[in-house]
Amino acid sequence: MVSGCALPIIEGKFSEEILTVNKNVFGTDIWLFPVDSRFNFREYCNRFWQSISFLSERAVDSPAPAVRRGVMTEMMLATDSADDRPDLEKRVGIAALAQHLGLSVSTVSRALNGYTDVNDETRARVLDGARQLNYSPNAASLRLRHGKSYAIGLIVTTSPHRYMEPFYIPLLSNLDEGFRRHGYDLMVSTVPQGVEEDGFFRRLVSSRRVDVAILTRTRRQDSRIAYLKENDFSFVTLGMSDSANTNAYVGIDTGSAARVSTERLIGMGHTRIAAISGPSIYSDAWNYMRGYRAAMSAKGLSVPPDYAYECEPTEENGVAIANILFDLDPRPTAIICNSDLIAWGVTQAANARGIVLGSEIALIGCDNSAISPLTKPPITTFLWPQKDIADALIAAVFSVINGETPQPVVFQPALMARESDGKSIATVPNRAAGKRRSDKAAKKTA
């Protein structure tokens, strides 16, 4: 049985709704194939069914049902016109090519694979015929022969109801383009943390459906890393972890973003600076708060307990925590967030109260999402070199495939100054009104 279901995702049409498809419809894991706007349905179907054939040969017994061709075809047809629908059963293979040329299958195979015992004239004739018939090699046979899936898995661990942060969308496109240049497919799966995540990784290891896994949202103590190590499964992490100090990783220095944000605001005269970050179990969130506290301490400024919060990165949580901060007396004159989604929530809460960001309270985000320049006011944030990060991940993946241990690479962000942090406003009087509100989504950090 094949314990996996794949969907084509067209660049620019990637949405949370796609990722929140109820897995009970399929009874299996959802894997995504990113494709660009020039999506070719015939090419995708060939790649998909060849992959399924390969997985069928290697998959272990699983309670999950096999991928059903009818269901998958119906879902994919919604993205393409009827005229482009291929006859999947009539794909030109090596046998048809050999028959067309009047040669044996063995001769055609050896010509296509560059064997020297095939003369130049025959090889040229075979290659010309392959072009005329739009022949493509059977990927399933190649994969079985070499013992590889020729697929890389990007695994995004999520919280319930939130399946993709803005940071990953441009990264996804860059990774897919890069791996395709090397003849590999990128498969993406979003996995909620907890029991379901444990089951997913067991299936991943047993089926070997990808050659290397890229783990995201790394944790300071990451059980996924330990499990993959124990089972000799190749992986690379996006983010640093105490559990991955001997493995390949590509890091993003969120601590630097927090330090630069805090120092910038202190330079404007702010002393009451609050910070909102993701859960501290994640390395990037923990490093962000550490950078914030270090910058405050370096200037002799304390961090009141009510000024540091952690939450899942959603705009809803940004709204809730902003309202808590706005009700404080004295309230902060500046807020930094390690996610633009949180910062977006802060802008909504401020606008609802008539608080002018950039004039009464300064705000700085962290990951330059598409919404950042569109908010009122536009959010000052940080630009991460997504293309360079993707290239570093690709290089690390192929180093692992080749049995090497690549050197860690850590990227620094660049400040994108906009209007939300304003000018020097630390002397603006406090206008907090009403008493402080509580919210279960928010958790104060120690």
XYZ file of C-alpha atoms in Angstrom:
446
model
C 0.000 0.000 0.000
C 1.129 3.568 -0.698
C 0.801 5.782 2.358
C 0.812 9.127 0.591
C -1.283 11.408 -1.559
C 0.156 14.171 -3.772
C -1.402 17.397 -5.027
C 0.019 19.829 -7.597
C 0.354 23.358 -6.192
C 0.635 26.196 -8.709
C 2.963 29.046 -7.747
C 0.931 32.136 -6.885
C -2.143 30.063 -6.009
C -0.747 28.531 -2.847
C -3.251 28.906 -0.035
C -4.009 27.692 3.437
C -7.217 26.097 2.173
C -5.193 23.710 0.008
C -3.185 22.597 2.986
C -6.143 22.134 5.310
C -7.734 19.442 3.140
C -9.216 16.952 5.572
C -6.889 13.975 5.558
C -9.851 11.726 6.347
C -10.952 12.133 2.720
C -7.870 10.181 1.701
C -6.981 8.383 4.928
C -3.351 9.176 4.236
C -0.597 11.811 4.323
C -0.911 14.782 1.998
C 2.219 15.580 -0.029
C 2.399 18.614 -2.300
C 4.227 18.919 -5.626
C 4.988 22.630 -6.224
C 4.692 23.611 -9.896
C 5.034 26.973 -11.600
C 2.449 28.901 -13.597
C 3.482 27.042 -16.756
C 2.181 23.838 -15.140
C 2.045 21.030 -17.700
C -0.605 18.514 -16.742
C 0.843 15.728 -18.890
C 4.309 16.118 -17.395
C 2.915 16.231 -13.864
C 0.786 13.103 -14.296
C 3.710 11.166 -15.712
C 5.934 12.241 -12.804
C 3.206 11.505 -10.270
C 2.246 8.027 -11.457
C 5.860 7.021 -11.955
C 6.488 8.051 -8.362
C 3.466 6.081 -7.175
C 4.719 3.006 -9.050
C 8.088 3.364 -7.342
C 6.544 3.808 -3.913
C 4.279 0.798 -4.430
C 7.325 -1.415 -4.821
C 8.930 -0.134 -1.611
C 6.075 0.747 0.706
C 5.484 -1.430 3.756
C 2.114 -2.655 4.964
C 0.123 0.301 6.200
C -3.417 0.816 7.476
C -3.670 3.734 5.056
C -5.318 2.899 1.711
C -3.484 3.148 -1.583
C -3.818 6.425 -3.441
C -6.902 6.136 -5.579
C -6.288 7.139 -9.154
C -9.826 8.339 -9.789
C -9.906 10.706 -6.821
C -6.489 12.140 -7.606
C -7.258 12.593 -11.299
C -10.507 14.414 -10.528
C -8.718 16.823 -8.188
C -5.955 17.527 -10.684
C -8.330 18.046 -13.592
C -9.751 21.056 -11.824
C -6.473 22.870 -12.535
C -6.325 22.165 -16.262
C -8.517 22.244 -19.348
C -10.040 19.138 -20.874
C -7.970 19.553 -24.032
C -4.741 19.090 -22.066
C -5.766 15.914 -20.308
C -3.371 13.143 -21.304
C -4.163 9.519 -22.012
C -2.056 8.149 -19.190
C -2.131 4.621 -20.566
C -0.519 5.619 -23.928
C 2.640 7.294 -22.658
C 5.497 6.535 -25.063
C 7.925 4.136 -23.394
C 11.100 2.426 -24.474
C 9.267 -0.532 -26.024
C 7.196 1.736 -28.284
C 10.323 3.687 -29.217
C 12.181 0.483 -30.095
C 9.261 -0.738 -32.221
C 9.095 2.603 -34.043
C 12.802 2.414 -34.861
C 12.815 -1.305 -35.695
C 15.497 -1.960 -33.077
C 15.657 -4.176 -30.018
C 14.783 -2.723 -26.630
C 18.280 -3.596 -25.435
C 19.919 -1.626 -28.251
C 17.712 1.410 -27.664
C 18.377 1.290 -23.931
C 22.134 1.107 -24.415
C 22.066 3.946 -26.925
C 20.077 6.170 -24.577
C 22.427 5.403 -21.694
C 25.616 6.181 -23.647
C 27.157 2.709 -23.921
C 30.205 2.699 -26.193
C 29.281 -0.547 -27.929
C 26.507 1.305 -29.816
C 27.816 2.995 -32.968
C 27.380 6.733 -33.486
C 24.897 6.353 -36.344
C 22.552 4.126 -34.320
C 22.841 6.367 -31.252
C 21.970 9.454 -33.318
C 19.006 7.619 -34.856
C 17.731 6.579 -31.402
C 18.094 10.076 -29.953
C 16.353 11.624 -32.950
C 13.497 9.137 -32.634
C 13.186 9.844 -28.909
C 12.821 13.545 -29.660
C 10.242 12.950 -32.384
C 8.072 10.759 -30.155
C 8.571 12.920 -27.055
C 9.965 9.869 -25.281
C 10.809 10.148 -21.603
C 12.528 7.402 -19.584
C 10.463 5.484 -17.082
C 11.339 7.206 -13.832
C 10.038 4.301 -11.755
C 12.498 1.902 -13.405
C 15.381 4.316 -12.911
C 14.459 4.773 -9.275
C 14.194 1.081 -8.573
C 17.496 0.459 -10.351
C 19.384 3.078 -8.329
C 17.570 2.574 -5.036
C 16.584 6.231 -4.824
C 13.285 8.074 -4.913
C 14.787 11.191 -6.522
C 12.525 13.209 -4.244
C 13.307 15.593 -1.395
C 10.811 16.156 1.410
C 10.194 19.590 2.954
C 8.410 18.906 6.223
C 6.656 21.850 7.843
C 5.613 21.201 11.421
C 2.520 23.230 12.162
C 0.228 24.222 14.933
C -3.486 23.396 14.642
C -5.380 25.613 12.155
C -2.207 27.316 10.852
C -0.490 25.461 8.050
C 1.960 27.837 6.461
C 3.801 30.929 7.604
C 4.676 33.646 5.047
C 8.384 32.871 5.394
C 8.002 29.499 3.681
C 6.092 30.510 0.532
C 8.979 32.145 -1.424
C 11.364 29.558 0.008
C 9.165 26.786 -1.388
C 9.323 28.228 -4.897
C 13.108 28.633 -4.818
C 13.663 25.119 -3.476
C 11.415 23.515 -6.074
C 13.119 25.318 -8.939
C 16.562 24.362 -7.648
C 15.807 20.680 -7.080
C 14.120 20.321 -10.461
C 17.303 21.545 -12.127
C 19.030 18.517 -10.579
C 16.310 16.056 -11.606
C 14.704 15.809 -8.170
C 11.099 16.435 -7.136
C 10.297 18.520 -4.074
C 7.476 17.094 -1.977
C 5.985 19.141 0.847
C 4.014 17.906 3.812
C 2.554 19.843 6.730
C 2.430 17.846 9.942
C 0.799 18.932 13.208
C 3.051 18.474 16.216
C 2.179 15.629 18.577
C 0.923 12.084 18.104
C 0.143 12.634 14.428
C 3.685 13.887 13.848
C 5.150 10.741 15.443
C 3.112 8.556 13.105
C 4.132 10.598 10.092
C 7.850 10.138 10.786
C 7.417 6.410 11.338
C 5.781 6.146 7.919
C 8.454 8.370 6.375
C 11.269 6.156 7.639
C 9.572 2.868 6.768
C 8.575 3.880 3.221
C 11.737 5.870 2.362
C 9.553 7.928 0.057
C 12.136 10.732 -0.043
C 15.924 10.557 -0.163
C 16.488 13.455 2.233
C 14.106 15.261 4.571
C 14.364 18.989 5.284
C 13.059 19.713 8.777
C 11.685 23.164 9.556
C 10.750 24.897 12.824
C 13.569 23.149 14.635
C 13.309 22.855 18.389
C 16.002 23.271 20.973
C 15.507 19.625 21.923
C 14.153 18.013 18.784
C 12.835 14.454 18.988
C 12.490 14.305 15.189
C 16.261 14.698 14.819
C 16.928 11.971 17.350
C 14.459 9.617 15.637
C 15.925 10.125 12.157
C 19.450 9.633 13.507
C 18.452 6.373 15.193
C 16.967 5.113 11.945
C 19.830 6.260 9.700
C 17.565 8.529 7.659
C 19.226 11.451 5.871
C 18.063 14.946 6.791
C 18.982 18.628 6.843
C 17.494 21.173 9.223
C 16.394 24.718 8.495
C 17.326 26.286 11.778
C 19.762 25.516 14.566
C 19.041 23.004 17.308
C 20.858 21.696 20.356
C 20.057 18.240 18.946
C 21.669 18.908 15.549
C 25.144 20.127 16.368
C 26.707 17.259 14.422
C 24.356 17.405 11.443
C 23.858 19.562 8.387
C 21.857 22.701 8.999
C 21.156 26.097 7.498
C 20.419 28.727 10.120
C 18.651 32.073 10.173
C 19.843 34.469 12.859
C 16.598 35.677 14.412
C 18.575 36.805 17.446
C 20.304 39.348 15.217
C 16.935 40.659 14.004
C 15.805 41.154 17.602
C 19.034 42.900 18.582
C 18.922 45.252 15.594
C 15.238 46.028 16.253
C 15.822 46.749 19.932
C 18.956 48.806 19.359
C 17.196 50.815 16.649
C 14.325 51.648 18.990
C 16.631 52.471 21.904
C 18.479 54.803 19.540
C 15.177 56.584 18.906
C 14.812 57.131 22.639
C 12.563 54.205 23.578
C 13.075 52.500 26.921
C 9.715 50.697 27.280
C 10.044 48.077 24.560
C 7.891 44.926 24.519
C 8.531 41.749 22.514
C 6.181 39.082 21.139
C 7.718 35.843 19.881
C 6.737 32.323 18.936
C 6.830 29.478 21.476
C 10.256 29.216 23.086
C 10.510 25.478 22.348
C 11.439 26.552 18.816
C 15.033 27.612 18.317
C 14.262 30.690 16.222
C 11.815 32.041 18.819
C 14.169 31.336 21.718
C 17.053 33.052 19.926
C 14.828 36.017 19.117
C 13.925 36.597 22.770
C 17.533 36.072 23.817
C 18.644 38.763 21.339
C 15.979 41.151 22.617
C 16.946 40.669 26.260
C 20.660 40.981 25.482
C 20.128 44.290 23.675
C 18.028 45.651 26.544
C 20.553 44.504 29.137
C 23.469 46.021 27.204
C 21.845 49.438 27.609
C 21.012 48.897 31.267
C 17.291 48.486 30.596
C 15.145 45.926 32.388
C 12.371 43.857 30.824
C 9.195 43.937 32.947
C 7.430 40.538 33.139
C 4.397 42.019 31.353
C 6.490 43.112 28.370
C 7.583 39.708 26.994
C 5.091 37.253 25.496
C 5.180 34.103 23.407
C 2.409 32.664 21.245
C 1.786 30.811 18.005
C 2.450 33.223 15.110
C -1.044 34.260 14.043
C -2.656 37.645 13.553
C -5.354 36.639 16.060
C -2.734 36.181 18.764
C -1.135 39.452 17.723
C -4.442 41.224 18.303
C -4.960 39.564 21.687
C -1.498 40.313 23.057
C -1.462 43.847 21.661
C -4.643 44.592 23.588
C -2.997 43.284 26.767
C 0.011 45.527 26.171
C -2.117 48.552 25.301
C -3.951 48.229 28.639
C -0.759 48.297 30.713
C 0.154 51.320 32.774
C 2.683 52.368 31.778
C 2.252 50.743 28.424
C 5.208 50.116 26.098
C 6.094 52.759 23.559
C 7.446 50.148 21.135
C 6.735 46.500 20.235
C 8.906 44.059 18.294
C 7.559 40.778 16.857
C 9.380 37.774 15.422
C 6.603 37.231 12.863
C 4.897 39.680 10.544
C 1.645 37.804 11.155
C 1.851 38.800 14.815
C 2.805 42.348 13.818
C -0.196 42.458 11.498
C -2.403 41.585 14.459
C -0.816 44.425 16.441
C -1.711 46.882 13.664
C -5.327 45.675 13.681
C -5.599 46.127 17.439
C -3.994 49.579 17.260
C -6.246 50.735 14.433
C -9.330 49.514 16.297
C -8.352 51.644 19.298
C -7.351 54.688 17.305
C -3.690 54.294 18.296
C -1.404 55.659 15.589
C 1.510 53.326 14.950
C 4.686 55.153 14.097
C 3.462 58.141 16.049
C 2.252 56.855 19.412
C 3.701 53.320 19.412
C 6.522 51.952 17.267
C 6.260 48.487 15.705
C 8.838 46.245 14.004
C 8.190 42.818 12.458
C 10.662 40.175 11.318
C 10.063 38.273 8.061
C 8.964 40.753 5.356
C 5.780 38.940 4.404
C 3.675 40.113 1.482
C 1.287 41.874 3.858
C 3.972 44.064 5.459
C 4.011 46.918 2.909
C 0.203 46.865 2.603
C -0.795 47.476 6.218
C -1.638 50.903 7.626
C 1.024 51.969 8.302
C 3.425 49.712 6.360
C 5.407 47.532 8.778
C 9.133 47.963 9.311
C 10.530 44.453 9.129
C 13.462 42.343 7.936
C 14.303 40.846 4.575
C 15.749 37.340 4.624
C 17.785 36.211 1.583
C 15.321 33.527 0.512
C 17.168 32.586 -2.677
C 20.474 32.249 -0.808
C 18.813 30.223 1.947
C 17.270 27.896 -0.647
C 20.607 27.512 -2.457
C 22.346 26.677 0.828
C 19.703 24.062 1.662
C 20.031 22.515 -1.794
C 23.816 22.377 -1.459
C 23.505 20.804 1.993
C 21.033 18.196 0.717
C 23.331 17.078 -2.096
C 26.306 17.021 0.242
C 24.350 14.626 2.451
C 23.362 12.513 -0.566
C 27.056 12.291 -1.484
C 27.980 11.151 2.020
C 29.551 14.451 3.078
C 28.918 16.636 6.142
C 28.494 20.236 4.959
C 29.599 23.184 7.049
C 26.732 25.051 8.758
C 25.607 28.289 7.128
C 23.855 31.029 9.125
C 22.142 33.940 7.370
C 21.694 37.493 8.630
C 18.622 39.626 7.860
C 18.508 43.109 6.322
C 16.317 45.820 7.845
C 13.403 47.031 5.688
C 12.576 50.431 7.215
C 9.005 51.582 6.668
C 6.584 53.758 8.602
C 5.466 51.646 11.561
C 8.432 52.429 13.802
C 8.250 56.173 13.098
C 10.698 58.628 14.534
C 11.817 59.277 18.095
C 8.554 58.974 20.031
C 9.625 57.781 23.470
C 8.288 60.953 25.076
C 4.727 60.511 23.776
C 2.374 60.359 26.803
C 0.750 57.081 27.783
C -2.912 56.816 26.712
C -3.694 53.396 28.165
C -7.335 53.033 29.047
C -9.245 50.285 30.786
C -7.847 47.459 32.818
C -5.646 44.693 31.570
C -7.300 41.771 29.767
C -6.286 38.131 29.890
C -5.917 35.762 26.947
C -5.242 32.042 26.918
C -3.270 32.223 23.699
C -0.609 34.433 25.261
C 2.089 33.235 27.607
C 4.502 35.521 29.377
C 8.143 34.538 29.071
C 10.358 34.379 32.088
